[in-house]
Structure formats: structure tokens, C-alpha cells
Short mmCIF file of C-alpha atoms and ligand atoms in Angstrom, two decimals:
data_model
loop_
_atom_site.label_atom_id
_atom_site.label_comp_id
_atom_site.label_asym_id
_atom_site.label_seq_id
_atom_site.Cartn_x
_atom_site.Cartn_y
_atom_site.Cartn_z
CA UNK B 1 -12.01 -157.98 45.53
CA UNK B 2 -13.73 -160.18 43.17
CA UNK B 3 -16.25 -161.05 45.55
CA UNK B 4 -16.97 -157.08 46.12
CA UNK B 5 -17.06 -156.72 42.63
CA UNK B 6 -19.64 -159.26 42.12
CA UNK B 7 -21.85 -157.53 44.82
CA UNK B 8 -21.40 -154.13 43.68
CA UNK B 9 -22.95 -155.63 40.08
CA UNK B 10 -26.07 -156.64 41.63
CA UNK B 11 -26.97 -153.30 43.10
CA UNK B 12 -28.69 -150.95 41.02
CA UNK B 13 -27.43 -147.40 41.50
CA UNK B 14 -30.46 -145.89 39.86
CA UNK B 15 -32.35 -147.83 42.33
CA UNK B 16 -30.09 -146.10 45.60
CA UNK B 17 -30.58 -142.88 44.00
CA UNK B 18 -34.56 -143.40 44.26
CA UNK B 19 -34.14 -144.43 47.79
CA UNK B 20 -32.41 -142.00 48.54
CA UNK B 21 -34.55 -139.51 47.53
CA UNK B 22 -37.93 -141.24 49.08
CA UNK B 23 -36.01 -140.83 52.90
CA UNK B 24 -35.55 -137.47 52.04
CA UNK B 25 -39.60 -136.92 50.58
CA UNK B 26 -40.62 -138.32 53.53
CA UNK B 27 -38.59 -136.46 56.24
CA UNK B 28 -39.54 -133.26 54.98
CA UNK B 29 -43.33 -134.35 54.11
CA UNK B 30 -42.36 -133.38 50.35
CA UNK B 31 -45.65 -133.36 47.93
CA UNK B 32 -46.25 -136.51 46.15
CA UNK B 33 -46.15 -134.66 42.53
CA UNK B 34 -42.33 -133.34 43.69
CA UNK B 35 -41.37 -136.65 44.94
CA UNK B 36 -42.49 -138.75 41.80
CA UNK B 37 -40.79 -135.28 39.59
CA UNK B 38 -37.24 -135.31 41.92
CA UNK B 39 -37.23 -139.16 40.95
CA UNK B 40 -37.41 -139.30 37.48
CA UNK B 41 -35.13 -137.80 34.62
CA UNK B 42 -35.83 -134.93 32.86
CA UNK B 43 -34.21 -136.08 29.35
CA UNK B 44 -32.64 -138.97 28.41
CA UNK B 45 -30.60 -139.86 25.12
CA UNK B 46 -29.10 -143.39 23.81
CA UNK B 47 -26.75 -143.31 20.97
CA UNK B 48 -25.67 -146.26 19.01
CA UNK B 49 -22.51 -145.07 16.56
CA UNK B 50 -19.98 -146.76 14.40
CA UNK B 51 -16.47 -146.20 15.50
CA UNK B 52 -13.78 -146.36 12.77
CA UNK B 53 -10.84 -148.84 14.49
CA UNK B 54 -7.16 -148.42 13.85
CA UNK B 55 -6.82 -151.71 11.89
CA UNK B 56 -9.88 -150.32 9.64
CA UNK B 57 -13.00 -152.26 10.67
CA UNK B 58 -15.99 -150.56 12.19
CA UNK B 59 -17.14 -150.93 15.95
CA UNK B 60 -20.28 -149.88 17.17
CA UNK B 61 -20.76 -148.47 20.55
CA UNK B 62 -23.65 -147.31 22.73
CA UNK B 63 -23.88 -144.07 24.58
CA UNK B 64 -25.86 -142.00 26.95
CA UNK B 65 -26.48 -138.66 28.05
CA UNK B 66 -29.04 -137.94 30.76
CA UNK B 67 -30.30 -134.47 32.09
CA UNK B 68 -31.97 -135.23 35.07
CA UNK B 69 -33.15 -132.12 36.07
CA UNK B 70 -32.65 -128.37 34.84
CA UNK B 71 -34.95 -126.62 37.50
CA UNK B 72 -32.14 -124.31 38.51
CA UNK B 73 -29.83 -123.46 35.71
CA UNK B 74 -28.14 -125.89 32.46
CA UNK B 75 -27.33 -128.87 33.83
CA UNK B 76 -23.79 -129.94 34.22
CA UNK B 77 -22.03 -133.56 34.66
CA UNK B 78 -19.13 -135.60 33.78
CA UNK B 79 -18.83 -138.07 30.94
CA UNK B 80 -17.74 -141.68 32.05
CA UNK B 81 -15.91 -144.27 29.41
CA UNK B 82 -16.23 -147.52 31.27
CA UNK B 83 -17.41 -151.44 29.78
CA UNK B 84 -19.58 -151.39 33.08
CA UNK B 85 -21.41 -148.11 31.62
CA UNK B 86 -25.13 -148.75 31.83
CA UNK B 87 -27.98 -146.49 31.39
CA UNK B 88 -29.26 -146.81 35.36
CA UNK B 89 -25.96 -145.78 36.48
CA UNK B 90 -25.87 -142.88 34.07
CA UNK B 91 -29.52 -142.19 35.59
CA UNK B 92 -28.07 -142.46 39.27
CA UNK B 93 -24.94 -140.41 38.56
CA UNK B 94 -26.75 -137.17 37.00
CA UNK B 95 -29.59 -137.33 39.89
CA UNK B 96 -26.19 -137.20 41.92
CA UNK B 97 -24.89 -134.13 39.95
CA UNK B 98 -28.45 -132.32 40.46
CA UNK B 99 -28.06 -132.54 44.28
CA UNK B 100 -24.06 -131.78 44.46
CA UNK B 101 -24.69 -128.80 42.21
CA UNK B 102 -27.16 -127.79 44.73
CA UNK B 103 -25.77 -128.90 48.10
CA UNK B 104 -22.99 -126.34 46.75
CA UNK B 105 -25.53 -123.85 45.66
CA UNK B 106 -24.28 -123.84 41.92
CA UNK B 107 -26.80 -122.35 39.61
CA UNK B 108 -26.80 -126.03 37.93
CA UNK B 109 -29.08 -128.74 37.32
CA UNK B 110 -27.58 -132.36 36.89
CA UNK B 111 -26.51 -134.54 34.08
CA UNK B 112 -24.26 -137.34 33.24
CA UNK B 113 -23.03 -138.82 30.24
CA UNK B 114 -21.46 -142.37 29.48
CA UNK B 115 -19.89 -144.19 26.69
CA UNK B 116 -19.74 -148.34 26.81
CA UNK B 117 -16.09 -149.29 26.29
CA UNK B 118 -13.26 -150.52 27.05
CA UNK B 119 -10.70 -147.05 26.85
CA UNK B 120 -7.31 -149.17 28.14
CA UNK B 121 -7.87 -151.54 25.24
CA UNK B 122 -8.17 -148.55 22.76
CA UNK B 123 -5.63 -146.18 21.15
CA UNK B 124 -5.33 -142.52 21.42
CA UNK B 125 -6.71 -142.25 17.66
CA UNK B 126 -9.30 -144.98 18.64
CA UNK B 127 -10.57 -142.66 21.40
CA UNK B 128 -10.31 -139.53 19.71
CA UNK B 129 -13.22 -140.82 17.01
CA UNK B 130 -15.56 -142.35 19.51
CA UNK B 131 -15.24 -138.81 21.18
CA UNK B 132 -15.71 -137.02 18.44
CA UNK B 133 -18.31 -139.16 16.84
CA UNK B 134 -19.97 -139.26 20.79
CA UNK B 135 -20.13 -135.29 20.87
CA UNK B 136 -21.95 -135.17 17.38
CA UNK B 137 -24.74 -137.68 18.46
CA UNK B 138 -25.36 -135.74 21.67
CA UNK B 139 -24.59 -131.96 20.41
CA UNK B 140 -28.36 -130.87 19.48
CA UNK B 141 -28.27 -131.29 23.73
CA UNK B 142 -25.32 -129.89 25.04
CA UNK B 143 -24.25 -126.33 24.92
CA UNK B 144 -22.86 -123.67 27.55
CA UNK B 145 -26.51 -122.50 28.20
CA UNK B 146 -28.04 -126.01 27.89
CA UNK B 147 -25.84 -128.64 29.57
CA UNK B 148 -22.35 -129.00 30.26
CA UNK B 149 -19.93 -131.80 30.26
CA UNK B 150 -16.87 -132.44 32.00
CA UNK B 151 -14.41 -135.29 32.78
CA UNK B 152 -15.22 -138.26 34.83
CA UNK B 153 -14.01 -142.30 34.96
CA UNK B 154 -11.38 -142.69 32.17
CA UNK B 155 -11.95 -139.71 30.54
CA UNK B 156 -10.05 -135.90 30.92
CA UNK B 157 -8.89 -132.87 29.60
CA UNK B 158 -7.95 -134.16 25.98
CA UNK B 159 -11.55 -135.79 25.97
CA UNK B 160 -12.58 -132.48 26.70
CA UNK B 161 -10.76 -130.19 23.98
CA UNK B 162 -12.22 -132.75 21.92
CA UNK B 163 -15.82 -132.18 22.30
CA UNK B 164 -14.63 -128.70 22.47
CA UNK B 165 -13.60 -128.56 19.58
CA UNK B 166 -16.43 -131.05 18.02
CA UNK B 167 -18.67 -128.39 18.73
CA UNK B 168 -16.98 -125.47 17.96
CA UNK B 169 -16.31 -127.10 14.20
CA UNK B 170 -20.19 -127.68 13.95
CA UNK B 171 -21.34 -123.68 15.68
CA UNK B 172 -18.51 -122.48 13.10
CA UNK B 173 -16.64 -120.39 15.95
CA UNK B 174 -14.65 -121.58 19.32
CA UNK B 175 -17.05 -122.30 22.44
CA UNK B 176 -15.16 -122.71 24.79
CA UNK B 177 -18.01 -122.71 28.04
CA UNK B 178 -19.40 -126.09 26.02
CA UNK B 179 -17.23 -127.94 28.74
CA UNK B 180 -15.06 -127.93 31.36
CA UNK B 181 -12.14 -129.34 32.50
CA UNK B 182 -10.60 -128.36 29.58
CA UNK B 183 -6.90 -127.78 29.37
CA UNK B 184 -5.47 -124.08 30.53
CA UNK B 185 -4.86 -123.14 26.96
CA UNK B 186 -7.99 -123.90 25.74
CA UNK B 187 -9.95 -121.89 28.60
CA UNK B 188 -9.26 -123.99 31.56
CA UNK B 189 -9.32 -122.79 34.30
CA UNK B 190 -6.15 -123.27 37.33
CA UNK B 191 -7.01 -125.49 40.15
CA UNK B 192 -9.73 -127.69 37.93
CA UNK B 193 -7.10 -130.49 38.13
CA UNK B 194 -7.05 -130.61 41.72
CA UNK B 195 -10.52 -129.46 42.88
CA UNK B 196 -11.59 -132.45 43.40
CA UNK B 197 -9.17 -133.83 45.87
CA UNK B 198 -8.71 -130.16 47.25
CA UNK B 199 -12.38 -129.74 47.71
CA UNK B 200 -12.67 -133.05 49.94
CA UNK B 201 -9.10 -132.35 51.94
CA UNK B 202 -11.15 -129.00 52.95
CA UNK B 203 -14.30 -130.43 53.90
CA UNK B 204 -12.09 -133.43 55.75
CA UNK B 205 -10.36 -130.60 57.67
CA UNK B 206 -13.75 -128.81 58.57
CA UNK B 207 -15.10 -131.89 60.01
CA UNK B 208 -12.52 -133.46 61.29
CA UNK B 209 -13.36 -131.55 65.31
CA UNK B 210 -16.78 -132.24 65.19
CA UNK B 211 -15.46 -136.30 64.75
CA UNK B 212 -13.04 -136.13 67.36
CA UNK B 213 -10.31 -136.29 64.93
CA UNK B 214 -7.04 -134.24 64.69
CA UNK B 215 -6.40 -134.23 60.94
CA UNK B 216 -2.06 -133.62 61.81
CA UNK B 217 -0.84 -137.09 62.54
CA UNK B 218 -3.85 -138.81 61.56
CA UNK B 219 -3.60 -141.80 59.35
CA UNK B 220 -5.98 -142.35 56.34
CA UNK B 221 -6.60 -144.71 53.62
CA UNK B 222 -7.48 -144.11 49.93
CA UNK B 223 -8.93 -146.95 47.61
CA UNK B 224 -8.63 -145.43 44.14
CA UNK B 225 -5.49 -143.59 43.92
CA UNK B 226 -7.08 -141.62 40.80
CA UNK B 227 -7.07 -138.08 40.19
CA UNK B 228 -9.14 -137.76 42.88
CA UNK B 229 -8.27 -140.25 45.66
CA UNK B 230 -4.06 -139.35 44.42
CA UNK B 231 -4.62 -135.00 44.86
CA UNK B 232 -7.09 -135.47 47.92
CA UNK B 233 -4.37 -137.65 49.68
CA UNK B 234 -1.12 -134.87 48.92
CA UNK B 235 -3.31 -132.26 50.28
CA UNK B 236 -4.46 -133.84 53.16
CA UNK B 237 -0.38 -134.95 53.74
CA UNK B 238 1.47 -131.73 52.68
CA UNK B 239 -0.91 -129.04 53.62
CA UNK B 240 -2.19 -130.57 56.81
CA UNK B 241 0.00 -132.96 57.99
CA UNK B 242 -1.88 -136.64 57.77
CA UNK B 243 -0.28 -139.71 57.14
CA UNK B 244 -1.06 -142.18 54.25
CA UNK B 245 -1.28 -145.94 55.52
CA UNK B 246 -2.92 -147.56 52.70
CA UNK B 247 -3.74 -146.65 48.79
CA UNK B 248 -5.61 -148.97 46.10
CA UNK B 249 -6.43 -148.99 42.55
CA UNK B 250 -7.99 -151.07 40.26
CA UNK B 251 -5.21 -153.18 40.39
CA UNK B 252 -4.64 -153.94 44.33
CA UNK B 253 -3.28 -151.90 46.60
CA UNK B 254 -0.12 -151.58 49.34
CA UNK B 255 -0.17 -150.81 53.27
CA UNK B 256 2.68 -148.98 55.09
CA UNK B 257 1.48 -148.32 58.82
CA UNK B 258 4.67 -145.75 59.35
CA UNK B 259 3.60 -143.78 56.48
CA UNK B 260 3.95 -143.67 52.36
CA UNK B 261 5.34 -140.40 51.30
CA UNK B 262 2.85 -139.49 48.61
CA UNK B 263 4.88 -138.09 45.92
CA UNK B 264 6.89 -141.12 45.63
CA UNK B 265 3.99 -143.02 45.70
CA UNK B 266 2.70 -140.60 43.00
CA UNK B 267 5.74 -141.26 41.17
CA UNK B 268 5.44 -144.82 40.91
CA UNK B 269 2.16 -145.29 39.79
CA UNK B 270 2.79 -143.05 36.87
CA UNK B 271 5.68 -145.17 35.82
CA UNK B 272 4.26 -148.56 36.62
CA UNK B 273 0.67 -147.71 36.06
CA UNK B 274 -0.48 -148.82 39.34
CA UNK B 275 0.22 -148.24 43.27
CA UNK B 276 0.66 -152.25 43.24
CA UNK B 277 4.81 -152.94 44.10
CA UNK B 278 5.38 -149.89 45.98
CA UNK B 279 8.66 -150.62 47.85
CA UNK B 280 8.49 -150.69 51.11
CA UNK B 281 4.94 -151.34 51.03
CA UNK B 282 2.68 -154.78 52.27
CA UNK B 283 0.09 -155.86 49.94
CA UNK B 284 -3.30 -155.31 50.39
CA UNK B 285 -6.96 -156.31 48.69
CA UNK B 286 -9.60 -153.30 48.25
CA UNK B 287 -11.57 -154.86 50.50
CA UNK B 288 -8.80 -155.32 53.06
CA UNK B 289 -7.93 -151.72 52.59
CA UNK B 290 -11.64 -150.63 53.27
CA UNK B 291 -11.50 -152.43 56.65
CA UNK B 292 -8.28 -150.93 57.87
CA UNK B 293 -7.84 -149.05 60.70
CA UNK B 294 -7.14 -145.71 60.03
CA UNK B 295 -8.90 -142.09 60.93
CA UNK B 296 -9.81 -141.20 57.35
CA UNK B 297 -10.73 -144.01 54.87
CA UNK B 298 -11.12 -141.81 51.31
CA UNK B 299 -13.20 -144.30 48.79
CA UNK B 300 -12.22 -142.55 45.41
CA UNK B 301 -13.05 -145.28 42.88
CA UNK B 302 -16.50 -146.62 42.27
CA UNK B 303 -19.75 -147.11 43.29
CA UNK B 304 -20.95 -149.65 45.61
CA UNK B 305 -17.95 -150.58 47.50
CA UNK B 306 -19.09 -150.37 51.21
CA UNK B 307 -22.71 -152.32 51.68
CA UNK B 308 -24.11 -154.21 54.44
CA UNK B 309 -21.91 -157.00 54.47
CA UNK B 310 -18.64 -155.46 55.19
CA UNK B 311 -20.22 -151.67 56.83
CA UNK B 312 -19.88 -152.80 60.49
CA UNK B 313 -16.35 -153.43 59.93
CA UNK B 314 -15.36 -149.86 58.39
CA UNK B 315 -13.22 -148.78 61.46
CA UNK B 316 -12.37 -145.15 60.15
CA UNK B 317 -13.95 -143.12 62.04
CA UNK B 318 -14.20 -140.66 59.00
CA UNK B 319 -15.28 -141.89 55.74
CA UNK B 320 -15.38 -139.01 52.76
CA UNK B 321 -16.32 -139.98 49.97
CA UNK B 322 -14.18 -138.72 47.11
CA UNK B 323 -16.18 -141.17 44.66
CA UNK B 324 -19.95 -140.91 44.00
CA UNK B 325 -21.72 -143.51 45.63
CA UNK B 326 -19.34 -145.69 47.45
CA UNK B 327 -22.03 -146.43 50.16
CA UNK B 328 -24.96 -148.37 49.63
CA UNK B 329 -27.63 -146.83 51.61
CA UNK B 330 -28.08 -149.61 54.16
CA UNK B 331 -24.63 -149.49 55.15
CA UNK B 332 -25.36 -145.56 55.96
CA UNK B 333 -27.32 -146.97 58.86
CA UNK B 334 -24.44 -148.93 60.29
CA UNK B 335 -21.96 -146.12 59.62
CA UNK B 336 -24.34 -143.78 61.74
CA UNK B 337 -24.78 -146.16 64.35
CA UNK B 338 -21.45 -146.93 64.18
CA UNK B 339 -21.01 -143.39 64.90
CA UNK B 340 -18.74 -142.98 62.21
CA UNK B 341 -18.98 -139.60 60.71
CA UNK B 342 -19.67 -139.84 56.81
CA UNK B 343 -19.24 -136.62 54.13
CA UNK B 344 -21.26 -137.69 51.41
CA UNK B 345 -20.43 -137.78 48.08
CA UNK B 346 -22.28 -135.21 47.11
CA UNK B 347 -20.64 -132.03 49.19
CA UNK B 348 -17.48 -133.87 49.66
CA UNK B 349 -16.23 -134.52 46.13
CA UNK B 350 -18.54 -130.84 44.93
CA UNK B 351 -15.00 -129.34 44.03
CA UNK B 352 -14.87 -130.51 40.88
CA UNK B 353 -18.06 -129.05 40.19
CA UNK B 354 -16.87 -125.38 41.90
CA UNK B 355 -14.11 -125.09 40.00
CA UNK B 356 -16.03 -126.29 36.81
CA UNK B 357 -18.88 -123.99 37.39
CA UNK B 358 -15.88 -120.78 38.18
CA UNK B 359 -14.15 -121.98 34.91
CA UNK B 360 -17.63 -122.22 32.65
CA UNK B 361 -18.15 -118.62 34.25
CA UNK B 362 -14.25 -117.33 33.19
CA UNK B 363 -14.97 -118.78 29.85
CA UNK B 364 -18.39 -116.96 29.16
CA UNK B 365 -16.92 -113.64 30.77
CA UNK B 366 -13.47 -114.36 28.79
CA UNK B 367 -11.83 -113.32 31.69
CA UNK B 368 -9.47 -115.47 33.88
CA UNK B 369 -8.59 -115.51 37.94
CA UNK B 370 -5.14 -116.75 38.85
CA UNK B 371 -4.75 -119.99 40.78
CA UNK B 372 -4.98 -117.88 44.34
CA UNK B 373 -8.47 -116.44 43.36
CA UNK B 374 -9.33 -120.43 42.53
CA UNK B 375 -8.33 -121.90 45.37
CA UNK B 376 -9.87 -119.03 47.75
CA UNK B 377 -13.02 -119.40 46.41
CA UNK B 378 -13.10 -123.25 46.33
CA UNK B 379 -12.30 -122.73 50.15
CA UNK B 380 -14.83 -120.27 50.92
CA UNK B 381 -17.60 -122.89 48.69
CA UNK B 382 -16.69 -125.92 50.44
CA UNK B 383 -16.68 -124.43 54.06
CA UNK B 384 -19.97 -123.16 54.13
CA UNK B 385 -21.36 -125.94 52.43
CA UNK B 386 -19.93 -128.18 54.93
CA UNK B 387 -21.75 -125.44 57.34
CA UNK B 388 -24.84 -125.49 55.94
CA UNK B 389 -25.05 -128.99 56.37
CA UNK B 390 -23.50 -129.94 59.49
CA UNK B 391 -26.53 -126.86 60.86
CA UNK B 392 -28.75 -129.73 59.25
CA UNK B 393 -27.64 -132.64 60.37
CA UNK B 394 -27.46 -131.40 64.08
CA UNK B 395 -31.03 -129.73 64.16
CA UNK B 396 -32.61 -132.94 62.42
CA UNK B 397 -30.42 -135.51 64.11
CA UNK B 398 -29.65 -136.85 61.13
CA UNK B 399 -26.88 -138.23 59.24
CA UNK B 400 -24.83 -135.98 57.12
CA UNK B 401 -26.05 -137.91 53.71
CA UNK B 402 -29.35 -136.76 54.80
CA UNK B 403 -28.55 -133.62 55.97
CA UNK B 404 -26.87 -133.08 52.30
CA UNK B 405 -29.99 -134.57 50.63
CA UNK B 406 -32.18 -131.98 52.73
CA UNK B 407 -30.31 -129.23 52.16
CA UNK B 408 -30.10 -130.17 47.97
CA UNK B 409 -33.53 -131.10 48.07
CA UNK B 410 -35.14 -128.62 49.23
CA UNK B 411 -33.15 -125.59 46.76
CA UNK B 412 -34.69 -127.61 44.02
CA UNK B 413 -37.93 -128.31 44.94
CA UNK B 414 -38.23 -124.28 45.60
CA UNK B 415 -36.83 -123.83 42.02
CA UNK B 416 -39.68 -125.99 40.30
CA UNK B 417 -42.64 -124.27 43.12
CA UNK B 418 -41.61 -120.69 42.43
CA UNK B 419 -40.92 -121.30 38.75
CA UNK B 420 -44.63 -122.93 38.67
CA UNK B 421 -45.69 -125.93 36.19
CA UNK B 422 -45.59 -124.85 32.38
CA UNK B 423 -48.20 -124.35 30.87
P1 NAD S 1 -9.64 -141.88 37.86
O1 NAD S 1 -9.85 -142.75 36.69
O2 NAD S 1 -8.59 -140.84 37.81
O3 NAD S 1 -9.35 -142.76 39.14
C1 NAD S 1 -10.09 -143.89 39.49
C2 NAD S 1 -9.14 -144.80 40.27
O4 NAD S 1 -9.90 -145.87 40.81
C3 NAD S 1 -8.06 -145.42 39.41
O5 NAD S 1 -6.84 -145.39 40.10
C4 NAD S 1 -8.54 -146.87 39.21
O6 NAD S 1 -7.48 -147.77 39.02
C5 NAD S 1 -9.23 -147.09 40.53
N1 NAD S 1 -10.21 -148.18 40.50
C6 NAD S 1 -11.04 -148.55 39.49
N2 NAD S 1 -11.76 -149.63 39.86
C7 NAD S 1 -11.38 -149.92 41.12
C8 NAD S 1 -11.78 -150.91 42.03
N3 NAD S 1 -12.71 -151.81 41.71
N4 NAD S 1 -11.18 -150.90 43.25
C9 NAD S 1 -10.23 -149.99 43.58
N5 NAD S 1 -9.82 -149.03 42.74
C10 NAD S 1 -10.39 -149.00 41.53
O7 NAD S 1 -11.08 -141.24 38.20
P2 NAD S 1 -11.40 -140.01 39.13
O8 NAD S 1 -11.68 -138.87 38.28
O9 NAD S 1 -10.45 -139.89 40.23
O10 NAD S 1 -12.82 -140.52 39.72
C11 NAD S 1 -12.91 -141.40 40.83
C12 NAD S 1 -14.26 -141.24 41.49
O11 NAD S 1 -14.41 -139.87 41.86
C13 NAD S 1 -15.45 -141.58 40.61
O12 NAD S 1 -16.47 -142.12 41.41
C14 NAD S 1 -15.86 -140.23 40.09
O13 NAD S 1 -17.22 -140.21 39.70
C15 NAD S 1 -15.59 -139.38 41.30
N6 NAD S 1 -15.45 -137.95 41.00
C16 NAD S 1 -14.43 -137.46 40.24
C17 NAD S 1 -14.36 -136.10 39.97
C18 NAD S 1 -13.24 -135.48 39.19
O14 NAD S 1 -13.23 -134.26 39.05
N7 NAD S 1 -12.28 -136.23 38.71
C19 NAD S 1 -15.35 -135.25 40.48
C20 NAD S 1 -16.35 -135.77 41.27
C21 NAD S 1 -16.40 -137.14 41.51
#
């Protein structure tokens, strides 16, 4: 792992995002103007603040909120408290957001936010001050009609009441479509908790013919047993009958070929604080757990994690990515070769994003659907995106990350044409 680690350092996500977005220009002879526009941020703000610590001395910090681009509605994306928090990976992870909300067809643009720190070494009342103090610096920004956060890496719903209610202090009434993922009694809305996992577990089970995979009795493997990686990996065993071999977090991880029964699994890590002792259960490095052999390998922690050097030994021959940017994009081209089929980040952890945008739409109408109505129209989004791309990837011959990137693309670039260039 510490080896992976060290690799995943070196690349620059900003820099994969770029790429990414060049394949695309040039497969779909995109206008230079568009292509240089689609690769560079909209609007980018650093923060330096001090934090007040619980043993009274003052810590500064440095934050960042990018809006990458707001072509087709306020731009939405997550806010990420990690020490590896940099501004390129900010950069990376809202041009991400601008092409999920689109790949979904979400009337968003794309933004991200991220604070440098350490949150495991902090305490609640520690974190609630860098939030607060955080929302202030970026407030003249954010806004239901502007840009949107949400939760993300180390962050979640308490983050979110907190800017919530940051905001809502400062506008002198409660606001509550500032964010999402907010908790239920603050104008949540049901399902957000899951969608993310849910949303991937449905786009797993619309794929999984067209890869020659029959998702009852398959076996899969999920490094980053998150909120994410942890809901995607009880839906895919209670609702449709797959069978977790292998699960990892930051930590290590644990390998049980007959099975892990996910609840218990579920169970432990919220006592212990990690999947790492699980009876019953082998030991296992990340990287070991990547290379498994399983139908379904889930990578639901960070970026970066399957590159080059360990790509042509993936044997899954289904790799979603619950995380945003597992895969570097050389190791797409092995993975295709490979014939192993990939759902890309960006359609197969969008429901998060669904169920964000359907809970920023509850709050501004301030009326609320019941969990049913949620999780129906979660289904319906993630099926026909799945659709629309697979359509793609089959009349291009092309990979479903390109496919995605087509598909997202394009909706944008026909935002900015038929808007025009102001003036
Ligand atoms: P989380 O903090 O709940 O879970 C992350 C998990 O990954 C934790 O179990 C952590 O221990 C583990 N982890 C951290 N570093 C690791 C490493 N080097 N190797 C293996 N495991 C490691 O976060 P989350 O919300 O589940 O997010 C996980 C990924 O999913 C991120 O890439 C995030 O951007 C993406 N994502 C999350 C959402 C959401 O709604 N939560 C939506 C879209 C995308």
C-alpha cells in the first residue's frame, strides 16, 4: 500500500482531468476555443483562516473552492477535509462534478471545495469552527442559485447543517437549498445517505449482461468500505444477491472467498473503526485486494489507485467506480483491452448528485417525496444514463469513460454555443 500511495502522489489529477478532456476534443473534432474553455476553471477561491483550537491557540488553515464551469445551471460539488487536499485536485474533482452533473443530465455545472487538514486528529468543536469559519470565507460564492455544496472525503451531514446554518445566520433567515446532504430534519432529503452506493448497485446491475456477468452469485470486492463502497456493497448483496469476497479501508483490508455477510461486517467497522480484524476473515493489502479475482472490484476510496503498473493485473471483469478517479487514464487502455468493462466514475457514483439535485429541488419547492418517490426516481436517472451511454460507447467503439465523457461533453459545449459568448 505504501508503495501505491507513493505513486498515486506523483500523479496530478488536474493533469488526468485535462487529458481526459483533450481525447474527448479530439474524437468529436471539438473547436479549439471550447477545448481550451472545457479545460480551464471558471472561478477559483483560496482561503487562508485562523482556526481557534480546543487548548486555545490559533491554527491557520488553507481552503479552496472551485467552480469549474456554470454553463448549465449553479454549480454543485462536495467539500473534501483531507491533509492531501491540494488545489489541482480540487481543480480535477469539480471538472469531474461538471461532467457527472451532465452525464446525468442535472441542470448543474461543477464545483468542488476542500479544506487542508487533518479531521481524525481534530475534535468535534475543532471541526465545527474550521466549518464555520470555512463557509464565511467562501459565502459571497455559494448560494442555492449560485453553487451548492455537499459532503465528500471526511466530511457529512453535520458539516452540512453547519454551513447551513453559517449561511442562514449571515442571509438572516433559514436556507436550507444552500446545501445538500443535510440531515432529514433540516431539509434532507430520504435516500441522500445511500444514493451513492444505490446509484452504482443500479448501474452495476444494468451492465452487468452486456459484461457477461450474472450479478446473483457473483463475487465482488470493495476497497474503501466508506459510505459509499459500505451502502453500494449491502445493495448489491441484499437486493441482488452478490457475494462480498474482499473489503478495504484506509487501514487494510480482510478476504473471505465463501462470503462476508455485510451487516456484520458493517457492524464491526463501526465499533472498531476499521474492516481490519474481521473474524473469520484473511488479511489483505489494498493493492492485493485490487488484484483479486472477483466479478465486481468497487474502488470507493481515492484517486489514483489503479495505473499502469498494476492495470493488467485487475482480473474483475467489472470495475465501477464508486470513487472519483480511481483509474489513471493509461490504465483505461489496458482495462479496455483487457476487455474489462469499466463504469466510470462519473455516471457510476452520479447518485449522490441525483438525490442531491431532488433534495436542493424539495428544499426550494418546500415540499418533500417519501423514500419510494427517491429511490424510483434515482432508478429511473441511473438507468437511462447508463443507456445513454452504453448507445455511445457501442456506436463509437469506445470505452465507456469515453462514451461518458462524450455524452457530458457534448450537453455542455451546446450550453455555452446556444447561450453565445457575453458580451
Ligand atoms: P468515506 O470517508 O465515507 O469513505 C472513504 C473510505 O475509504 C474510508 O473507509 C477510508 O478508510 C477509505 N480509504 C481512505 N484512504 C484509503 C486508501 N488509501 N486505501 C483504501 N481505503 C482508503 O468517503 P465516501 O463519501 O464514501 O467517498 C469515497 C469516494 O467516493 C471518494 O472518491 C468520493 O469522492 C466518492 N464519492 C462519494 C460520494 C458520496 O455521496 N459520499 C458521491 C460521489 C463520489
Amino acid at each position: 500500500m505504501a508503495k501505491l500511495a507513493h505513486e498515486a502522489a506523483q500523479i496530478n489529477p488536474f493533469e488526468t482531468a485535462r487529458r481526459q478532456i483533450d481525447i474527448v476534443a479530439d474524437l468529436i473534432g471539438l473547436e479549439p476555443w471550447m477545448r481550451e474553455l472545457l479545460k480551464s476553471p471558471k472561478r477559483e477561491l483560496t482561503v487562508n483562516f485562523p482556526v481557534r483550537m480546543d487548548d486555545d491557540s490559533y491554527r491557520m488553515f488553507t481552503g479552496y473552492r472551485v467552480q469549474y464551469n456554470m454553463a448549465r445551471g449553479p454549480s454543485k460539488g462536495g467539500i473534501r477535509y483531507h491533509p492531501q487536499v491540494s488545489l489541482d485536485e480540487v481543480r480535477a474533482l469539480a471538472a469531474w462534478m461538471t461532467w457527472k452533473c451532465a452525464v446525468v443530465n442535472l441542470p448543474y455545472g461543477g464545483a468542488k471545495g476542500g479544506v487542508i487538514c487533518d479531521p481524525k486528529k481534530m475534535s468535534k468543536g475543532e471541526l465545527e469552527r474550521l466549518t464555520r469559519r470555512f463557509a464565511s470565507e467562501i459565502l459571497p460564492i455559494i448560494g442555492p442559485e449560485m453553487d451548492i455544496p455537499a459532503p465528500d472525503v471526511y466530511t457529512d451531514s453535520q458539516t452540512m447543517a453547519w454551513i447551513m446554518d453559517t449561511y442562514s445566520m449571515q442571509k438572516g433567515y433559514s436556507v436550507p437549498g444552500v446545501v445538500t446532504g443535510k440531515p432529514i430534519s433540516l431539509g434532507g432529503s430520504q435516500g441522500r445517505g445511500e444514493a451513492t452506493g444505490r446509484g452504482c448497485a443500479y448501474v452495476i446491475r444494468e451492465a452487468a449482461p452486456n459484461a457477461g456477468v450474472k450479478v446473483k452469485g457473483a463475487s465482488f470486492a470493495v476497497q474503501g468500505f466508506g459510505n459509499a463502497g459500505s451502502v453500494a456493497a449491502k445493495i448489491l448483496c441484499e437486493e441482488q444477491g452478490a457475494k462480498l469476497v474482499a473489503a478495504s479501508d484506509s487501514r487494510g483490508g480482510v478476504y473471505k472467498p465463501e462470503g462476508i455477510n455485510c451487516s456484520a461486517l458493517l457492524a464491526h467497522k463501526s465499533k472498531t473503526g476499521s474492516v481490519v480484524g474481521f473474524a473469520g476473515a484473511k488479511p489483505l493489502s489494498n493493492e492485493e485486494l485490487l488484484q483479486t479475482k472477483v466479478d465486481i472490484l468497487i474502488p470507493a476510496a481515492l484517486e489514483n489507485q489503479i495505473t499502469k503498473k498494476n492495470a493488467d493485473k485487475i482480473q474483475a471483469k467489472i470495475v465501477a467506480e464508486a470513487a472519483n478517479g480511481p483509474t489513471v487514464p493509461e490504465a483505461d487502455t489496458t482495462l479496455f483491452e483487457k476487455k474489462i468493462t469499466v463504469l466510470p466514475d462519473i455516471l457510476a457514483n452520479a447518485g449522490g448528485v441525483t438525490v442531491s439535485y431532488f433534495e436542493w429541488a424539495q428544499d426550494i419547492q418546500g415540499y418533500f417525496w417519501p423514500l419510494a418517490e427517491v429511490t424510483k426516481r434515482l432508478e429511473q436517472v441511473m438507468v437511462q444514463s447508463y443507456k445513454d451511454i452504453h448507445e455511445v460507447a457501442q456506436a463509437r467503439q469506445v470505452h465507456n469513460r469515453t462514451a461518458a465523457y462524450v455524452v457530458a461533453i457534448q450537453r455542455v459545449a451546446d450550453a455555452i454555443r446556444i447561450r453565445g459568448i457575453y458580451p
